Amino acid sequence: MAKIAFILVSGFPLMSFSATLEPLRAANHISNQKLFDLSLHSDGGGWVSSSGGMAVETQDLPQATEDLSHLFVVAGGHVDQWRSRRIDACIRRTARHGATIGGITAGPFFLARAGLLTDRRFTIHWEHVDLFQEMFPLLTPEPARFVRDGNRVTCGGGIAALDLMSSLIAERADAGLAQRVSEWFLYTKGSFAGDPQRGSVSDRHIVTNSIVSAAISRMEDNIAAPLSREEIAEEMDISSRHLERLFIKYTGATFSEIYMRCRMTLAQRLLWQSTVSISDVSLASGFSSLPHFSRTFTKRYGKSPSRWRQQILEDSHWLRRQER
């Protein structure tokens, strides 16, 4: 029997957690055996709210970590929830006893801070990549759905967690049971670990032209130091005027409008996830002037960057009050 503990961090993504826990519960039910002994924990125990406000009752952090075969940290939400010395200590202690340590969605932040991802392959949800690399510049996540590297397991979350658990069930029991569990959840078209987390640029931006898709990809790769339309057009081996015409035809917006959309999306993500200064968010989004960034952000979203972030923090504090 595999003894598996889950550490839930306030604001954890409920779907990622369910897709991690439920396949193991289903494996027990379908096999009519207790293949997996499951327990839920948090720093201090009690009720922990998910990102959507639904609360889950937990125990305090596990003490007898030498008995654990696996420990998964499930986290999401805002970066101010991702700091806990007790969780860090629990992870390190469990790792020393040889257990497999896993991080789901934003869970790899905890593994990185505990020093458990050095010289390891790993992944993290694509939404957290920019902030992760800012906090841990020597660590580079892979754009995979999940990664298993020895006794380190990381997953981008969402439905990919079901694929990860399917591989775990196949390993601990057999492939036939893993298949029956997938069918139990009407999930018959599983994905491979190395499959990309996100759809292609064409799918995400609903663009059918290969030149425009390639140009948007270059935009997304160059946010902090935006490339000019002329520079990208030269890479595409076309004139800048022709590139502009293609953008208007296939996106309904100009080159500059699409680039600004990419930059503002990153700015929102950093304001939501991190506590870095507004000035640093401005620079990361490709603005050399903080006032210019503030005006642009306010015009687009109706709130200044600081007010927008404050609203996120107020929502986070509301979740904490619900837990208490």
Coordinates of C-alpha atoms in Angstrom, one line a residue:
M1 CA 0.0 0.0 0.0
A2 CA 1.3 3.4 -1.0
K3 CA 0.8 6.1 1.7
I4 CA 0.3 9.4 0.0
A5 CA -0.1 12.8 1.7
F6 CA -1.3 16.0 0.0
I7 CA -0.4 19.4 1.3
L8 CA -3.0 22.0 0.3
V9 CA -2.0 25.7 0.1
S10 CA -4.7 28.4 0.5
G11 CA -6.0 29.3 -3.0
F12 CA -5.1 25.8 -4.4
P13 CA -6.8 25.0 -7.8
L14 CA -9.6 22.7 -7.0
M15 CA -9.6 21.0 -10.4
S16 CA -5.9 20.2 -10.2
F17 CA -6.4 18.8 -6.7
S18 CA -9.4 16.7 -7.7
A19 CA -7.6 15.3 -10.8
T20 CA -4.7 14.3 -8.5
L21 CA -6.8 12.8 -5.7
E22 CA -9.8 11.2 -7.4
P23 CA -8.0 8.7 -9.7
L24 CA -6.3 7.2 -6.6
R25 CA -9.6 7.0 -4.7
A26 CA -11.2 5.4 -7.8
A27 CA -8.3 2.9 -8.0
N28 CA -9.1 1.8 -4.5
H29 CA -12.8 1.5 -5.3
I30 CA -12.4 -0.3 -8.6
S31 CA -9.8 -2.8 -7.4
N32 CA -11.6 -3.3 -4.1
Q33 CA -8.3 -2.9 -2.3
K34 CA -6.7 -0.1 -0.4
L35 CA -3.8 0.4 -2.8
F36 CA -3.4 4.0 -1.8
D37 CA -3.8 5.4 1.8
L38 CA -4.6 9.1 1.2
S39 CA -4.4 12.0 3.7
L40 CA -4.9 15.8 3.4
H41 CA -2.8 18.3 5.2
S42 CA -2.0 22.0 5.5
D43 CA 0.1 24.3 7.5
G44 CA -1.8 24.3 10.8
G45 CA -4.6 22.1 9.6
G46 CA -8.3 23.1 9.5
W47 CA -10.3 24.3 6.5
V48 CA -8.3 25.4 3.5
S49 CA -10.1 27.4 0.7
S50 CA -9.5 26.6 -3.0
S51 CA -9.2 29.4 -5.6
G52 CA -12.9 29.2 -6.2
G53 CA -13.8 29.5 -2.4
M54 CA -14.7 25.9 -1.8
A55 CA -13.0 24.7 1.4
V56 CA -11.5 21.3 2.2
E57 CA -10.8 20.1 5.8
T58 CA -7.2 19.1 6.5
Q59 CA -5.0 17.8 9.2
D60 CA -1.8 19.6 10.3
L61 CA 1.4 18.7 8.4
P62 CA 2.4 15.0 8.6
Q63 CA 4.9 14.2 11.3
A64 CA 5.7 10.6 10.6
T65 CA 7.1 11.3 7.2
E66 CA 9.2 8.2 7.1
D67 CA 6.0 6.2 6.4
L68 CA 5.1 8.2 3.3
S69 CA 5.7 6.9 -0.2
H70 CA 4.6 10.2 -1.8
L71 CA 4.0 13.8 -0.8
F72 CA 2.3 16.2 -3.2
V73 CA 2.1 20.0 -2.7
V74 CA -0.9 21.5 -4.5
A75 CA -0.8 25.3 -4.8
G76 CA -2.0 28.1 -6.9
G77 CA -3.3 31.6 -6.5
H78 CA -1.1 34.4 -5.2
V79 CA 2.6 34.3 -4.4
D80 CA 2.0 35.5 -0.8
Q81 CA 0.5 32.1 -0.1
W82 CA 3.6 30.3 -1.2
R83 CA 5.8 30.9 1.8
S84 CA 5.8 28.5 4.8
R85 CA 8.8 27.5 6.7
R86 CA 6.9 24.6 8.2
I87 CA 5.9 23.2 4.8
D88 CA 9.5 23.7 3.5
A89 CA 10.8 21.7 6.5
C90 CA 8.2 19.0 6.0
I91 CA 9.1 18.6 2.4
R92 CA 12.9 18.4 3.1
R93 CA 12.3 15.9 6.0
T94 CA 10.1 13.7 3.8
A95 CA 12.6 13.8 0.9
R96 CA 15.4 12.7 3.3
H97 CA 13.4 9.6 4.1
G98 CA 13.3 8.7 0.4
A99 CA 9.7 9.5 -0.5
T100 CA 8.7 10.8 -3.9
I101 CA 8.0 14.6 -3.6
G102 CA 5.6 16.1 -6.1
G103 CA 4.4 19.6 -7.0
I104 CA 1.1 20.3 -8.7
T105 CA 0.4 23.6 -10.6
A106 CA 2.4 26.1 -8.4
G107 CA 3.6 23.4 -6.1
P108 CA 7.0 23.3 -7.7
F109 CA 7.7 26.7 -6.1
F110 CA 7.9 24.9 -2.8
L111 CA 10.1 22.2 -4.1
A112 CA 12.5 24.8 -5.6
R113 CA 12.7 26.7 -2.4
A114 CA 13.4 23.5 -0.5
G115 CA 16.3 22.9 -2.9
L116 CA 14.8 19.7 -4.3
L117 CA 14.8 20.7 -8.0
T118 CA 18.5 21.4 -8.5
D119 CA 19.8 19.3 -11.4
R120 CA 16.3 17.8 -11.9
R121 CA 13.9 18.0 -14.8
F122 CA 10.6 19.5 -13.9
T123 CA 7.6 21.5 -15.1
I124 CA 5.2 24.0 -13.7
H125 CA 1.9 25.6 -15.0
W126 CA 2.7 27.9 -17.9
E127 CA 1.0 30.8 -16.1
H128 CA 3.7 30.7 -13.4
V129 CA 6.8 30.3 -15.6
D130 CA 7.7 34.0 -15.8
L131 CA 7.5 34.5 -12.0
F132 CA 9.3 31.2 -11.3
Q133 CA 12.2 32.1 -13.5
E134 CA 12.5 35.5 -11.9
M135 CA 12.6 33.9 -8.4
F136 CA 14.8 30.9 -9.4
P137 CA 16.9 32.1 -12.4
L138 CA 19.1 29.0 -12.3
L139 CA 16.2 26.6 -12.7
T140 CA 14.4 26.1 -16.1
P141 CA 11.0 24.4 -16.2
E142 CA 10.1 22.3 -19.2
P143 CA 6.8 23.1 -21.1
A144 CA 5.6 19.6 -20.5
R145 CA 2.3 18.4 -19.0
F146 CA 4.1 16.5 -16.3
V147 CA 7.6 15.4 -15.6
R148 CA 8.8 12.4 -13.5
D149 CA 12.5 12.6 -12.7
G150 CA 13.4 9.8 -10.2
N151 CA 11.7 10.7 -6.9
R152 CA 10.7 14.2 -8.1
V153 CA 7.3 14.6 -9.8
T154 CA 5.9 17.9 -11.1
C155 CA 2.8 18.6 -13.0
G156 CA 1.3 21.7 -14.7
G157 CA -2.1 20.8 -13.1
G158 CA -5.5 20.7 -14.5
I159 CA -6.5 17.6 -16.4
A160 CA -2.8 16.7 -16.8
A161 CA -2.8 15.6 -13.2
L162 CA -5.1 12.8 -14.2
D163 CA -2.5 11.6 -16.7
L164 CA 0.1 11.8 -14.1
M165 CA -1.9 9.7 -11.6
S166 CA -2.7 7.2 -14.4
S167 CA 1.0 6.6 -14.8
L168 CA 1.4 6.3 -11.0
I169 CA -1.4 3.7 -10.8
A170 CA 0.1 1.7 -13.7
E171 CA 3.4 1.7 -11.9
R172 CA 2.1 0.8 -8.4
A173 CA -0.6 -1.6 -9.6
D174 CA -1.0 -2.4 -13.3
A175 CA -1.8 -0.7 -16.6
G176 CA -5.1 -2.4 -16.8
L177 CA -6.3 -0.8 -13.6
A178 CA -5.0 2.6 -14.8
Q179 CA -7.1 2.1 -18.0
R180 CA -10.2 1.2 -16.0
V181 CA -9.7 4.3 -13.8
S182 CA -9.5 6.5 -16.9
E183 CA -12.7 5.0 -18.3
W184 CA -14.4 5.5 -14.9
F185 CA -13.9 9.3 -15.5
L186 CA -14.9 9.0 -19.2
Y187 CA -11.3 9.9 -20.1
T188 CA -10.3 7.7 -22.9
K189 CA -7.8 9.9 -24.8
G190 CA -5.0 10.5 -22.4
S191 CA -2.0 12.7 -23.2
F192 CA 1.7 12.0 -23.0
A193 CA 3.9 13.6 -20.3
G194 CA 5.9 15.6 -22.8
D195 CA 2.9 17.0 -24.7
P196 CA 2.8 20.8 -24.5
Q197 CA 0.6 22.5 -21.8
R198 CA -0.8 25.1 -24.1
G199 CA -2.3 25.1 -27.5
S200 CA -0.3 26.5 -30.4
V201 CA -0.2 30.2 -31.0
S202 CA -2.6 29.6 -33.9
D203 CA -5.1 28.0 -31.6
R204 CA -4.7 30.5 -28.7
H205 CA -5.0 33.5 -30.9
I206 CA -7.4 32.0 -33.4
V207 CA -5.0 32.7 -36.3
T208 CA -4.8 30.6 -39.4
N209 CA -1.9 32.4 -41.1
S210 CA 1.5 30.9 -40.4
I211 CA 3.4 34.2 -40.7
V212 CA 1.1 36.0 -38.2
S213 CA 1.4 33.0 -35.9
A214 CA 5.2 33.1 -36.1
A215 CA 5.2 36.8 -35.5
I216 CA 3.0 36.5 -32.4
S217 CA 5.3 33.8 -31.1
R218 CA 8.3 36.2 -31.4
M219 CA 6.3 38.8 -29.6
E220 CA 5.6 36.4 -26.7
D221 CA 9.3 35.6 -26.5
N222 CA 10.3 39.3 -26.4
I223 CA 8.1 41.1 -23.9
A224 CA 10.6 42.9 -21.7
A225 CA 12.5 44.2 -24.8
P226 CA 9.8 44.4 -27.5
L227 CA 10.9 44.0 -31.1
S228 CA 9.8 46.5 -33.7
R229 CA 7.5 45.6 -36.5
E230 CA 10.4 46.1 -38.9
E231 CA 12.6 43.7 -37.0
I232 CA 10.0 40.9 -36.9
A233 CA 9.1 41.6 -40.6
E234 CA 12.7 41.2 -41.5
E235 CA 12.8 37.8 -39.7
M236 CA 9.7 36.8 -41.6
D237 CA 11.4 37.9 -44.9
I238 CA 8.5 40.3 -45.8
S239 CA 8.0 44.0 -45.7
S240 CA 6.7 45.7 -42.5
R241 CA 3.7 47.0 -44.4
H242 CA 2.8 43.6 -45.6
L243 CA 3.1 42.2 -42.1
E244 CA 0.7 44.9 -40.8
R245 CA -1.8 44.0 -43.5
L246 CA -1.6 40.4 -42.5
F247 CA -2.3 41.2 -38.9
I248 CA -5.3 43.3 -39.7
K249 CA -6.7 40.6 -42.1
Y250 CA -6.2 37.6 -39.7
T251 CA -6.5 39.1 -36.3
G252 CA -8.7 42.2 -36.8
A253 CA -6.1 44.2 -35.0
T254 CA -2.9 46.0 -35.8
F255 CA 0.6 44.6 -35.0
S256 CA 1.0 47.1 -32.1
E257 CA -2.4 46.2 -30.6
I258 CA -1.6 42.5 -30.5
Y259 CA 1.8 43.2 -29.0
M260 CA 0.3 45.4 -26.4
R261 CA -2.2 42.7 -25.6
C262 CA 0.6 40.2 -25.0
R263 CA 2.4 42.7 -22.8
M264 CA -0.6 43.6 -20.7
T265 CA -1.4 39.9 -20.2
L266 CA 2.0 39.4 -18.7
A267 CA 1.6 42.5 -16.5
Q268 CA -1.7 41.2 -15.1
R269 CA -0.1 37.9 -14.4
L270 CA 2.8 39.4 -12.5
L271 CA 0.6 41.8 -10.5
W272 CA -1.6 38.9 -9.5
Q273 CA 1.0 36.3 -8.7
S274 CA 3.8 38.3 -7.2
T275 CA 4.8 41.0 -4.8
V276 CA 7.4 42.5 -7.0
S277 CA 7.2 46.3 -7.4
I278 CA 5.0 48.0 -9.9
S279 CA 8.1 49.5 -11.4
D280 CA 9.6 46.0 -11.9
V281 CA 6.3 44.8 -13.5
S282 CA 6.5 47.8 -15.8
L283 CA 10.0 46.9 -16.9
A284 CA 9.1 43.2 -17.4
S285 CA 6.2 44.2 -19.6
G286 CA 8.5 46.3 -21.8
F287 CA 7.8 49.8 -20.5
S288 CA 10.8 52.1 -19.8
S289 CA 8.5 54.6 -18.1
L290 CA 6.4 53.8 -15.1
P291 CA 3.9 56.6 -15.8
H292 CA 3.4 55.3 -19.3
F293 CA 2.8 51.8 -18.0
S294 CA 0.3 53.1 -15.4
R295 CA -1.7 55.1 -18.0
T296 CA -1.8 52.2 -20.4
F297 CA -2.9 49.7 -17.8
T298 CA -5.5 52.0 -16.4
K299 CA -7.0 52.8 -19.8
R300 CA -7.2 49.1 -20.6
Y301 CA -8.5 47.7 -17.3
G302 CA -10.2 50.7 -15.7
K303 CA -8.0 50.5 -12.6
S304 CA -4.4 51.5 -11.9
P305 CA -1.9 48.7 -11.5
S306 CA -1.7 49.3 -7.7
R307 CA -5.5 49.3 -7.4
W308 CA -5.9 46.2 -9.5
R309 CA -3.3 44.4 -7.3
Q310 CA -5.1 45.6 -4.1
Q311 CA -8.3 44.1 -5.3
I312 CA -6.6 40.8 -5.8
L313 CA -5.2 41.0 -2.3
E314 CA -8.6 41.8 -0.8
D315 CA -10.1 38.8 -2.5
S316 CA -7.3 36.7 -1.1
H317 CA -7.9 38.0 2.4
W318 CA -11.6 37.2 2.0
L319 CA -10.7 33.6 1.3
R320 CA -8.5 33.4 4.4
R321 CA -11.4 34.8 6.6
Q322 CA -13.6 32.0 5.2
E323 CA -11.0 29.4 6.3
R324 CA -11.1 30.8 9.8

